[in-house]
mmCIF file of C-alpha atoms in Angstrom:
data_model
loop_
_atom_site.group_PDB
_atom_site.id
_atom_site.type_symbol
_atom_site.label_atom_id
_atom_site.label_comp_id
_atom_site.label_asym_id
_atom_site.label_seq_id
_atom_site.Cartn_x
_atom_site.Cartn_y
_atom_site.Cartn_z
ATOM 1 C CA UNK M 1 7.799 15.580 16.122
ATOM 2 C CA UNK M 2 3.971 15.227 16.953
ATOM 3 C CA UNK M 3 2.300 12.137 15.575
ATOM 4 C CA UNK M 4 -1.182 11.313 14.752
ATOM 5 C CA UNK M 5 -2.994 8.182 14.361
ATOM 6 C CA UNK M 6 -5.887 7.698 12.106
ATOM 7 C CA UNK M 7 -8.211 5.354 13.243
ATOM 8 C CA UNK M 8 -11.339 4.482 10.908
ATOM 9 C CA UNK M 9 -13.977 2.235 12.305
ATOM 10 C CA UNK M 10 -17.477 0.437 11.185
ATOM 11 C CA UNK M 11 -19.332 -1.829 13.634
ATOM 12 C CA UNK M 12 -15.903 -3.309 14.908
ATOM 13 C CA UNK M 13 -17.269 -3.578 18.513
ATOM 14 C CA UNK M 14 -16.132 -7.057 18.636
ATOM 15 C CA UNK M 15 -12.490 -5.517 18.129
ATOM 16 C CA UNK M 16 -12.143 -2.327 19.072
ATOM 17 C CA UNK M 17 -11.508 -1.798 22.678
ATOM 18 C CA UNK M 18 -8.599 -4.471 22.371
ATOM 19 C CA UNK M 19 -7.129 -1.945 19.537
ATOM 20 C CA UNK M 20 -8.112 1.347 21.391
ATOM 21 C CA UNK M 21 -5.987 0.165 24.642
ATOM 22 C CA UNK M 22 -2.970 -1.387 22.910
ATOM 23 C CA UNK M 23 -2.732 2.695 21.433
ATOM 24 C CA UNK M 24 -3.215 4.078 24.993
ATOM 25 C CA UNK M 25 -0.464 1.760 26.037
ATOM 26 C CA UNK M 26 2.097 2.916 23.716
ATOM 27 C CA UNK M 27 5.676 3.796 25.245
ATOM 28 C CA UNK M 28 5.185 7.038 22.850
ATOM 29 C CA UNK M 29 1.791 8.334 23.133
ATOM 30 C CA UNK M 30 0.349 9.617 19.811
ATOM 31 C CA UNK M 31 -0.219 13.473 19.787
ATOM 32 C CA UNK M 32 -4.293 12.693 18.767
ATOM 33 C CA UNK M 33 -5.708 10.296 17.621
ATOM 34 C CA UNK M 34 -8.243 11.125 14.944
ATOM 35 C CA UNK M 35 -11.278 8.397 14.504
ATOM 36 C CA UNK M 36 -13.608 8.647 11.116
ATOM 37 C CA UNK M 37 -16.447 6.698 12.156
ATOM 38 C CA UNK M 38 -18.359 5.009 9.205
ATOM 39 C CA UNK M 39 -21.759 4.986 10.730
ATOM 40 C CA UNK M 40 -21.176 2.261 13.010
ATOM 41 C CA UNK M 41 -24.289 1.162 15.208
ATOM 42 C CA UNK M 42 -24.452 2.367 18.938
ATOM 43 C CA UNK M 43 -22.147 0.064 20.162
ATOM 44 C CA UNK M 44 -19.201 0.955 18.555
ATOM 45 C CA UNK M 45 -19.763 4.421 19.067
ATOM 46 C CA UNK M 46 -20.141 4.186 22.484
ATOM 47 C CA UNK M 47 -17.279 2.369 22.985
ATOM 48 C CA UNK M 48 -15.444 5.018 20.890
ATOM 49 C CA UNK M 49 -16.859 7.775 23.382
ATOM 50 C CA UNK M 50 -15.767 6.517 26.440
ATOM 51 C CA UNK M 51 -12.708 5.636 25.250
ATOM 52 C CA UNK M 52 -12.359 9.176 24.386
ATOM 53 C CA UNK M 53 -13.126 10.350 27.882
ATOM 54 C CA UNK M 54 -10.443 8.883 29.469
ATOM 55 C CA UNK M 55 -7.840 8.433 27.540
ATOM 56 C CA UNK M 56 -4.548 10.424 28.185
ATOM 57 C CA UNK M 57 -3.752 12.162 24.474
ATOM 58 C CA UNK M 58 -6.304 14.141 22.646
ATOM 59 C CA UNK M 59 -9.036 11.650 21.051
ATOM 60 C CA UNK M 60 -11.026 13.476 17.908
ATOM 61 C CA UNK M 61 -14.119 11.630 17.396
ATOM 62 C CA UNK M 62 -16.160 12.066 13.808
ATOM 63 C CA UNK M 63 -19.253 10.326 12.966
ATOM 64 C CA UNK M 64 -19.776 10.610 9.449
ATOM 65 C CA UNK M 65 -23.129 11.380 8.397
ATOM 66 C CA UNK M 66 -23.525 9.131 4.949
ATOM 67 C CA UNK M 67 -21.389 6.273 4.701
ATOM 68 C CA UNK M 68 -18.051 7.049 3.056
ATOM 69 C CA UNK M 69 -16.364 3.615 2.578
ATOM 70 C CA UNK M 70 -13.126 2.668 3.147
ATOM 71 C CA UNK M 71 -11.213 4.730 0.851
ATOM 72 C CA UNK M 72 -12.785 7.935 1.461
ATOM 73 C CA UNK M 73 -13.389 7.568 4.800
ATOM 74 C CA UNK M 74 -9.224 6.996 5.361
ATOM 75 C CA UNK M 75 -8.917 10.115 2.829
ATOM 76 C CA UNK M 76 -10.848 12.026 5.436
ATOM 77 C CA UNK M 77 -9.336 11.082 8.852
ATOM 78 C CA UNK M 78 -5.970 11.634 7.010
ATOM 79 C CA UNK M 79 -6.945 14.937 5.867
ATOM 80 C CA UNK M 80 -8.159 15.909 9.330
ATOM 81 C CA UNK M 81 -4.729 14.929 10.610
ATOM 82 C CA UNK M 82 -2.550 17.693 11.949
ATOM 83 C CA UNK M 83 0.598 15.635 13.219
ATOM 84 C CA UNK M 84 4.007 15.846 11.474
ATOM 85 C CA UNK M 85 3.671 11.778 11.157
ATOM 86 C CA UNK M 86 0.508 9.865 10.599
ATOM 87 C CA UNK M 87 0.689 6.282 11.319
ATOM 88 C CA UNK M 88 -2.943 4.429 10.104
ATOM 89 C CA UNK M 89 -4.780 2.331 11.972
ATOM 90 C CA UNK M 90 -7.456 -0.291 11.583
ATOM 91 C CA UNK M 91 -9.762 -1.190 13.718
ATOM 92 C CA UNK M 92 -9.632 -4.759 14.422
ATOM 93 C CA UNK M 93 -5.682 -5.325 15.081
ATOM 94 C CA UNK M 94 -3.640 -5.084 18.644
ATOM 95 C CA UNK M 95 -0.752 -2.869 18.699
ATOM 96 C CA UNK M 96 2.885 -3.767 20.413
ATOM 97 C CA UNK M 97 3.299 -1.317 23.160
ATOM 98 C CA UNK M 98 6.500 0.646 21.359
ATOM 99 C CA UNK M 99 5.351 0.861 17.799
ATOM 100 C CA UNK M 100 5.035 4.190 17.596
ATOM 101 C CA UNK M 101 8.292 4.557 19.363
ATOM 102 C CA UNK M 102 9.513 2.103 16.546
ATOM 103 C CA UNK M 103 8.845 4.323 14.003
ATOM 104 C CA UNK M 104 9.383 7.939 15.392
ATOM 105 C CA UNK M 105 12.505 6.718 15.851
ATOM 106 C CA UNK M 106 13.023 5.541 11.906
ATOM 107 C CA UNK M 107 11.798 9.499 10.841
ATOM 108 C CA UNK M 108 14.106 11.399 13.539
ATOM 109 C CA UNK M 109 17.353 9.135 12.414
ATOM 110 C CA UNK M 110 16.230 9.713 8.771
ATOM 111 C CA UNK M 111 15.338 12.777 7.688
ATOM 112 C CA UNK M 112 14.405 11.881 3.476
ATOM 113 C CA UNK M 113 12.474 8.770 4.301
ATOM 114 C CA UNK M 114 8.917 10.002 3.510
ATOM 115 C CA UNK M 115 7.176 6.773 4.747
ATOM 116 C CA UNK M 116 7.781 3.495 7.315
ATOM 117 C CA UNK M 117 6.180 0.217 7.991
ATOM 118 C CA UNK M 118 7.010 -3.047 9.585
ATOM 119 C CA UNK M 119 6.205 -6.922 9.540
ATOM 120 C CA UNK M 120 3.007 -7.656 11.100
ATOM 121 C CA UNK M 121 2.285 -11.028 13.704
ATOM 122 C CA UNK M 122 -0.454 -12.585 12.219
ATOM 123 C CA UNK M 123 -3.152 -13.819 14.488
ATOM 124 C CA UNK M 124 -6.725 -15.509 14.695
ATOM 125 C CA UNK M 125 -9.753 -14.281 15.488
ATOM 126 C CA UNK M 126 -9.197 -15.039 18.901
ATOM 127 C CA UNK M 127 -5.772 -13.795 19.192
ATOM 128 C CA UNK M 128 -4.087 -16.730 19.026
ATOM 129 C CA UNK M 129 -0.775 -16.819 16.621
ATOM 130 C CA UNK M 130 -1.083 -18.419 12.835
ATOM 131 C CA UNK M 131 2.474 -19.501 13.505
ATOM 132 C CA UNK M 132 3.820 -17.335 10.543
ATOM 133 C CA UNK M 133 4.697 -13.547 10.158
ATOM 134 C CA UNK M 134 2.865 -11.399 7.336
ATOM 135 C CA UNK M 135 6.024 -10.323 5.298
ATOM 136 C CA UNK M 136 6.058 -14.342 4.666
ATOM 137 C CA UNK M 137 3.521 -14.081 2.517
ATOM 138 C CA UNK M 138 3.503 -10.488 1.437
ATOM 139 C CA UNK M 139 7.239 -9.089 1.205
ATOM 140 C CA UNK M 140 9.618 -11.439 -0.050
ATOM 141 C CA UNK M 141 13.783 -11.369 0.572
ATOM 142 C CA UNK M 142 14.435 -10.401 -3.513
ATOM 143 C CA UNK M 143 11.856 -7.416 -2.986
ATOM 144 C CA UNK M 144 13.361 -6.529 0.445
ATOM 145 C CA UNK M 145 16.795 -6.268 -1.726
ATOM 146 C CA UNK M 146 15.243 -3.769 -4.115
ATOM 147 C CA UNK M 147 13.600 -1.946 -1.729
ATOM 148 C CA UNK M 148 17.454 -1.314 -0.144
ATOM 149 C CA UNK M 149 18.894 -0.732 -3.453
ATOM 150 C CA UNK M 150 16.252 2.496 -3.501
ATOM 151 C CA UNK M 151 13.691 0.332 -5.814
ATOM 152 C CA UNK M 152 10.780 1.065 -3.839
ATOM 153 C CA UNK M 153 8.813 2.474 -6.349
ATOM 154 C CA UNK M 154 9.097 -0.304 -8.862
ATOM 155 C CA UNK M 155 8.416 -2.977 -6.765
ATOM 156 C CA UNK M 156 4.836 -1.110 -5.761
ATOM 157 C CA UNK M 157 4.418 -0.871 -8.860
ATOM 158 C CA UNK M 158 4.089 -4.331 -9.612
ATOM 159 C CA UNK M 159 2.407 -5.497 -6.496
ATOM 160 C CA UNK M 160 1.438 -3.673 -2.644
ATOM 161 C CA UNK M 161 3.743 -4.994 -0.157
ATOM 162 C CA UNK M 162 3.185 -2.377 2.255
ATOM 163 C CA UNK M 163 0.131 -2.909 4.613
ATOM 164 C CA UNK M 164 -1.303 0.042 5.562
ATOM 165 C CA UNK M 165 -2.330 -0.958 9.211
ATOM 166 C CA UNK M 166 1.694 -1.326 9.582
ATOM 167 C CA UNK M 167 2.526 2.350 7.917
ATOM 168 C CA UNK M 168 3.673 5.506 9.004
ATOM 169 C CA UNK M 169 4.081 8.350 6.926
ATOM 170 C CA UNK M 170 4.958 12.081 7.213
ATOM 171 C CA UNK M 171 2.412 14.475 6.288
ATOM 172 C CA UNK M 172 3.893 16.807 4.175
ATOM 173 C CA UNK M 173 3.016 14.545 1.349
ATOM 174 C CA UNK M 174 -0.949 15.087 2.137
ATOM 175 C CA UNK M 175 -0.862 17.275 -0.829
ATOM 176 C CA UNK M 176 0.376 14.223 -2.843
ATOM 177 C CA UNK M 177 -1.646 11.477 -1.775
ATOM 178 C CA UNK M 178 -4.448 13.276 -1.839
ATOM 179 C CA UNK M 179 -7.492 12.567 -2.799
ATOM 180 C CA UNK M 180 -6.731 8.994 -2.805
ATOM 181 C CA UNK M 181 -7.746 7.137 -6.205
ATOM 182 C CA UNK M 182 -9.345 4.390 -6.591
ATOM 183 C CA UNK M 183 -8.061 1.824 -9.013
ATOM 184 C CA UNK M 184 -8.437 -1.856 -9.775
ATOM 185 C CA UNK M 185 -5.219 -2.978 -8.911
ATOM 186 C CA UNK M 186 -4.374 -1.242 -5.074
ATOM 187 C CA UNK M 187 -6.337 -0.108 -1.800
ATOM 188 C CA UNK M 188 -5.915 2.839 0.028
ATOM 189 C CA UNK M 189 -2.483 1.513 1.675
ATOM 190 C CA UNK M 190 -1.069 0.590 -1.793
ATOM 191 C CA UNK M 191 -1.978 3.939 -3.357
ATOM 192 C CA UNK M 192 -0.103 5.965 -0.119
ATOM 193 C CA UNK M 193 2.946 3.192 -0.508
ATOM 194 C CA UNK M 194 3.539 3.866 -4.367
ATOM 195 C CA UNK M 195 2.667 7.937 -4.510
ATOM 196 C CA UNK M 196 5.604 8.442 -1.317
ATOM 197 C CA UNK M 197 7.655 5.962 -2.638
ATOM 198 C CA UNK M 198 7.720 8.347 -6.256
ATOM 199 C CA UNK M 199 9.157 10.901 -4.190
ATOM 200 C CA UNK M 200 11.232 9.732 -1.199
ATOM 201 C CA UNK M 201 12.765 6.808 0.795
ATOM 202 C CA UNK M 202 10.885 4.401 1.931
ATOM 203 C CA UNK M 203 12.047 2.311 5.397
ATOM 204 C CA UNK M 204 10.882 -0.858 5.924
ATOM 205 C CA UNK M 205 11.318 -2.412 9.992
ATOM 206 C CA UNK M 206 11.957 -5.892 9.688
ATOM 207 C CA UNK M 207 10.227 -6.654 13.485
ATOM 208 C CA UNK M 208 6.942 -7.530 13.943
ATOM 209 C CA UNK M 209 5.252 -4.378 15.371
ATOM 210 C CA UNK M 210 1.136 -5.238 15.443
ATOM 211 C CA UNK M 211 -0.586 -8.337 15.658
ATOM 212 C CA UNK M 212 -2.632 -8.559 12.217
ATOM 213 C CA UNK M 213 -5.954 -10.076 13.363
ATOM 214 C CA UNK M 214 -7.569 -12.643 10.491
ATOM 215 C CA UNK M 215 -11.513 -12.807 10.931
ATOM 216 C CA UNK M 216 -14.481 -13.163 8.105
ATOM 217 C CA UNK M 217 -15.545 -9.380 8.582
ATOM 218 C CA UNK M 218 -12.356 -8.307 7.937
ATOM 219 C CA UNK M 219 -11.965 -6.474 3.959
ATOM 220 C CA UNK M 220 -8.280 -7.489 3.032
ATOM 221 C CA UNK M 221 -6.474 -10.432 5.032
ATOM 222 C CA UNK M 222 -5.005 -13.534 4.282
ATOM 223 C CA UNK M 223 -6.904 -16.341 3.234
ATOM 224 C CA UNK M 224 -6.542 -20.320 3.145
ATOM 225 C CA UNK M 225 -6.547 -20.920 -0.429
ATOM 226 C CA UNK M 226 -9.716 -22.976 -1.250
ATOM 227 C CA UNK M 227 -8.231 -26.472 -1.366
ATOM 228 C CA UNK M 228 -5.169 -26.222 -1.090
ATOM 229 C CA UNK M 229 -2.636 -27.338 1.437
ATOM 230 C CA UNK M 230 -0.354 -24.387 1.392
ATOM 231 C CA UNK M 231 0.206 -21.670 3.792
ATOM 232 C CA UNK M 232 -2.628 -18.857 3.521
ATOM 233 C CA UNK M 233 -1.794 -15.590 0.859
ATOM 234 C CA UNK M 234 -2.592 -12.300 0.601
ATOM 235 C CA UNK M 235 -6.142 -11.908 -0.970
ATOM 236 C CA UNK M 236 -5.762 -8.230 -1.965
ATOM 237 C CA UNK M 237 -8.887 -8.349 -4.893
ATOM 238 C CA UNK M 238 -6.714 -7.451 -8.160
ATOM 239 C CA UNK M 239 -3.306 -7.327 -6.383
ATOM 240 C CA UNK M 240 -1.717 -8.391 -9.801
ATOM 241 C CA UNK M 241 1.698 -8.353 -11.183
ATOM 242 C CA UNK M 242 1.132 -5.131 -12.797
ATOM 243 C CA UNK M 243 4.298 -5.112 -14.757
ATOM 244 C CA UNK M 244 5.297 -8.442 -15.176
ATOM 245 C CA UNK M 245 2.079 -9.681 -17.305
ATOM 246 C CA UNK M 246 2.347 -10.609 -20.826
ATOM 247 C CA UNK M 247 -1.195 -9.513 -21.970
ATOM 248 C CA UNK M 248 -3.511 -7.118 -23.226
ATOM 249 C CA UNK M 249 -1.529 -4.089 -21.930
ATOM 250 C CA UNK M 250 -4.366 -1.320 -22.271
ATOM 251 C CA UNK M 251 -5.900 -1.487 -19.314
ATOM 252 C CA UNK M 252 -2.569 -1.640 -17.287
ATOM 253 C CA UNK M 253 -2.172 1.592 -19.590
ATOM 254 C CA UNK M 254 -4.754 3.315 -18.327
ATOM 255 C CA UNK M 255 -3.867 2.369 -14.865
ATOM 256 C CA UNK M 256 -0.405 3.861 -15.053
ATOM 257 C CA UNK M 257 -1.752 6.618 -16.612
ATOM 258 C CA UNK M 258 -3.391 7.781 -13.831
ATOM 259 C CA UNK M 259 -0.384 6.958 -11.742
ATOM 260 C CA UNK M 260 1.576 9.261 -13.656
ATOM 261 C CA UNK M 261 -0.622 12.212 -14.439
ATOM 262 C CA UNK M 262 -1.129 12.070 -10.122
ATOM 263 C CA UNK M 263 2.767 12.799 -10.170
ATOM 264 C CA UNK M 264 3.324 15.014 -13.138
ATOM 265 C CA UNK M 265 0.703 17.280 -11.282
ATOM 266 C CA UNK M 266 2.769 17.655 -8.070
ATOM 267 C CA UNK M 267 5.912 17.530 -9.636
ATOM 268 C CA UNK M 268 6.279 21.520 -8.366
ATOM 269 C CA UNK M 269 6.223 20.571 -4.796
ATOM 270 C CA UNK M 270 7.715 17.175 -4.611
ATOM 271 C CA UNK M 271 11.243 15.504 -6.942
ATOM 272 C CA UNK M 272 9.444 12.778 -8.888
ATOM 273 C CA UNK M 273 11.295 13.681 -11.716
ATOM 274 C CA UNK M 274 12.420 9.665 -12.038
ATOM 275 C CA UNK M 275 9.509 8.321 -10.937
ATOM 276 C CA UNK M 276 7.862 10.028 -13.895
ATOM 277 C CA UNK M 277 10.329 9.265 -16.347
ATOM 278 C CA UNK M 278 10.566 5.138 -15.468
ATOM 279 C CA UNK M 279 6.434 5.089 -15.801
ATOM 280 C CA UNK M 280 7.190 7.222 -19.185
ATOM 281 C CA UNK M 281 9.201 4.463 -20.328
ATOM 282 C CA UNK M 282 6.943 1.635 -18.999
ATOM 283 C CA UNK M 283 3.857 3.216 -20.652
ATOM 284 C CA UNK M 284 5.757 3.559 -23.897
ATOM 285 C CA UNK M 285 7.151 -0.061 -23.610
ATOM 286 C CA UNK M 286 3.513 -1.261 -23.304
ATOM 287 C CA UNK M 287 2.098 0.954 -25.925
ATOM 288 C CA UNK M 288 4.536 -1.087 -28.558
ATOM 289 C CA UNK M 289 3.833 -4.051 -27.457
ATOM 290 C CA UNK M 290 0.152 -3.521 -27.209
ATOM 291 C CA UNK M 291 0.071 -2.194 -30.695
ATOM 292 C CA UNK M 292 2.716 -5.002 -32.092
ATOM 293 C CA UNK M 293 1.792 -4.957 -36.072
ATOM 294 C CA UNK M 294 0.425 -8.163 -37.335
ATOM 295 C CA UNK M 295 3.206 -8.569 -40.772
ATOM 296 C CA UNK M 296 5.921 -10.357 -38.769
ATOM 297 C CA UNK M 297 8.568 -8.135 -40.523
ATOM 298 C CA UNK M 298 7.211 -4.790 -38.985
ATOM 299 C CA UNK M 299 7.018 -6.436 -35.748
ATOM 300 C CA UNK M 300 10.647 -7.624 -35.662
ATOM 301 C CA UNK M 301 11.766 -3.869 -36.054
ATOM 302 C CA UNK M 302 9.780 -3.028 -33.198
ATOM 303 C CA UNK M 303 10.725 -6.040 -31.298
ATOM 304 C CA UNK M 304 14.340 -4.974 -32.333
ATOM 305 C CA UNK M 305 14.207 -1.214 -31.038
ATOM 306 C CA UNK M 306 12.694 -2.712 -27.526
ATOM 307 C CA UNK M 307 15.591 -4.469 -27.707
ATOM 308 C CA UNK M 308 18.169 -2.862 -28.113
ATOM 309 C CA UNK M 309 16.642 -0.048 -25.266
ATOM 310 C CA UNK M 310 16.512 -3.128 -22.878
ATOM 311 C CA UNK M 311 12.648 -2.127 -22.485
ATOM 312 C CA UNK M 312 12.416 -6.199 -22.671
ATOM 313 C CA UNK M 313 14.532 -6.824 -19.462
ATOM 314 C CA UNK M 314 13.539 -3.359 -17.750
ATOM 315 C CA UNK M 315 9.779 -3.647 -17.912
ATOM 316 C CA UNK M 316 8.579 -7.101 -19.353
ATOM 317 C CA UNK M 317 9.985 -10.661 -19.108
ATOM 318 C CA UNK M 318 12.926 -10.464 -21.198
ATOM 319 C CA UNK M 319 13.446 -13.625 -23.818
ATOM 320 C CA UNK M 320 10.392 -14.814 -22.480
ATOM 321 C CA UNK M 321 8.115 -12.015 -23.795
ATOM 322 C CA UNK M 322 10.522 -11.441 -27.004
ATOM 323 C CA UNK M 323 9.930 -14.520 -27.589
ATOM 324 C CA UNK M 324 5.976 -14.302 -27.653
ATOM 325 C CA UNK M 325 5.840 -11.374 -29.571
ATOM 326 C CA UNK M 326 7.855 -13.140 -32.188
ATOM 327 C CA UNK M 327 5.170 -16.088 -32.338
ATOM 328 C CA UNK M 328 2.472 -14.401 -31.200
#
């Protein structure tokens, strides 16, 4: 099994080299390591060449010529990729030395699970520990249930619990992640998470394999909520319930839809076949309720056949939402 790490980096000097060695001091050396480079200033690419002199695995260094962004810019240093396993990397974190042992391990044992990842430490700036783990915050016990119960996929559909600087995936599905799309509700690590989890297992490591760094530059981390005394959350922009909300549904329509035409295009290379028909039901079970006539005597016989399909229980609130299209 040869693995490949996709690095992509913008002006991270103040990070970098402390990410950079805790890769060359992996107990399983990556195969290559491929770095998209976002045009950084001098610094950082310096730091990335000399890095790339030394080190003891193959180091592919590209310098973009326009500025990509994040989600292209990940597309690319996945597509350039040529390991049987790509595990993703940010810039800015520290690596435990046998993470990518971790993990090879998880795809040799298991030969259908298409993707990995694993709870995260959660650090400051500085490196020193936030005294709480990222899965308390991001992956809960109920979803960890589903997710063993072979629920993967409808659990990313409602929300991203899969950080990307934590996942591993193989790279036969290239062809179905690929491009990545941008949408409202998910980042580049949310749209890998739910298009593999369509089509195969997904493993989750429940051992802390990175430290996740928190610092202002940083695009997605965990925040202090702005007075408030709680314990930071995620602060994924849009990260919403996607199917638990009890509101205008046609945006979250045209969301799914996108989902689902991604699938029902690769459906010849990859067995989405239930993946395809549980957003078929959820875009149908939305469409009712979206278009819920206004005489409250057609709406009970719609309300009725949701019903009696479940459709409530399966894809909204249950009595809760019954209940509001009854009043509502």
């Amino acid at each position: 099994m040869r693995i490949s790490v996709a690095l992509c980096t913008y002006n991270g000097e103040s990070y970098l080299e402390h990410q950079l060695e805790s890769i060359a001091r992996q107990t399983r050396k990556p195969d290559e390591l491929v770095v998209c480079d976002d045009q950084s200033n001098p610094v950082t690419k310096k730091i990335l060449k000399d890095f790339a002199a030394r080190a003891c695995f193959p180091v592919r260094l590209f310098f973009n010529q326009v500025n990509l962004g994040t989600f292209k810019n990940f597309e690319q240093a996945i597509e350039l990729c040529t390991g049987d396993v790509i595990a993703l990397s940010d810039q800015d974190d520290v690596w435990h030395p046998h993470k990518l042992s971790r993990l090879a391990s998880v795809f040799s044992a298991k030969p259908k699970v298409g993707l990995a990842f694993s709870d995260a430490e959660v650090v400051m700036h500085d490196l020193r520990p936030a005294a709480f783990n990222l899965w308390e915050r991001t992956f809960c016990p109920q979803d960890q249930k589903l997710f063993k119960a072979g629920k993967a996929f409808e659990v990313l559909l409602k929300r991203n619990v899969v950080t990307g600087a934590t996942m591993a995936f193989r790279s036969q599905f290239k062809e179905l992640i690929l491009p990545i799309t941008e949408t409202v509700y998910r980042y580049h690590d949310g749209w890998i998470a739910l298009m593999i989890a369509a089509a195969a297992e997904v493993e989750f490591i429940p051992e802390p394999l990175i430290l996740y760094r928190q610092h202002d530059e940083q695009l997605v981390g965990l925040r202090p909520q702005p007075n408030s005394k709680t314990k930071p959350r995620l602060s994924y922009d849009g990260l919403h319930s996607l199917v638990s909300r009890d509101y205008n549904y046609s945006h979250d329509i045209t969301q799914l839809d996108i989902y689902f035409k991604r699938l029902f295009s690769r459906r010849g290379a990859f067995d989405c076949r239930r993946s395809l028909l549980w957003l078929e039901n959820l875009i149908n079970h939305y469409q009712a309720r979206d278009q819920m006539p206004l005489k409250r005597m057609e709406r009970i016989q719609v309300i009725l056949h949701e019903l009696k399909s479940r459709n409530y229980f399966y894809y909204s609130k249950g009595f809760r939402s019954i209940l509001k299209d009854l009043l509502c």
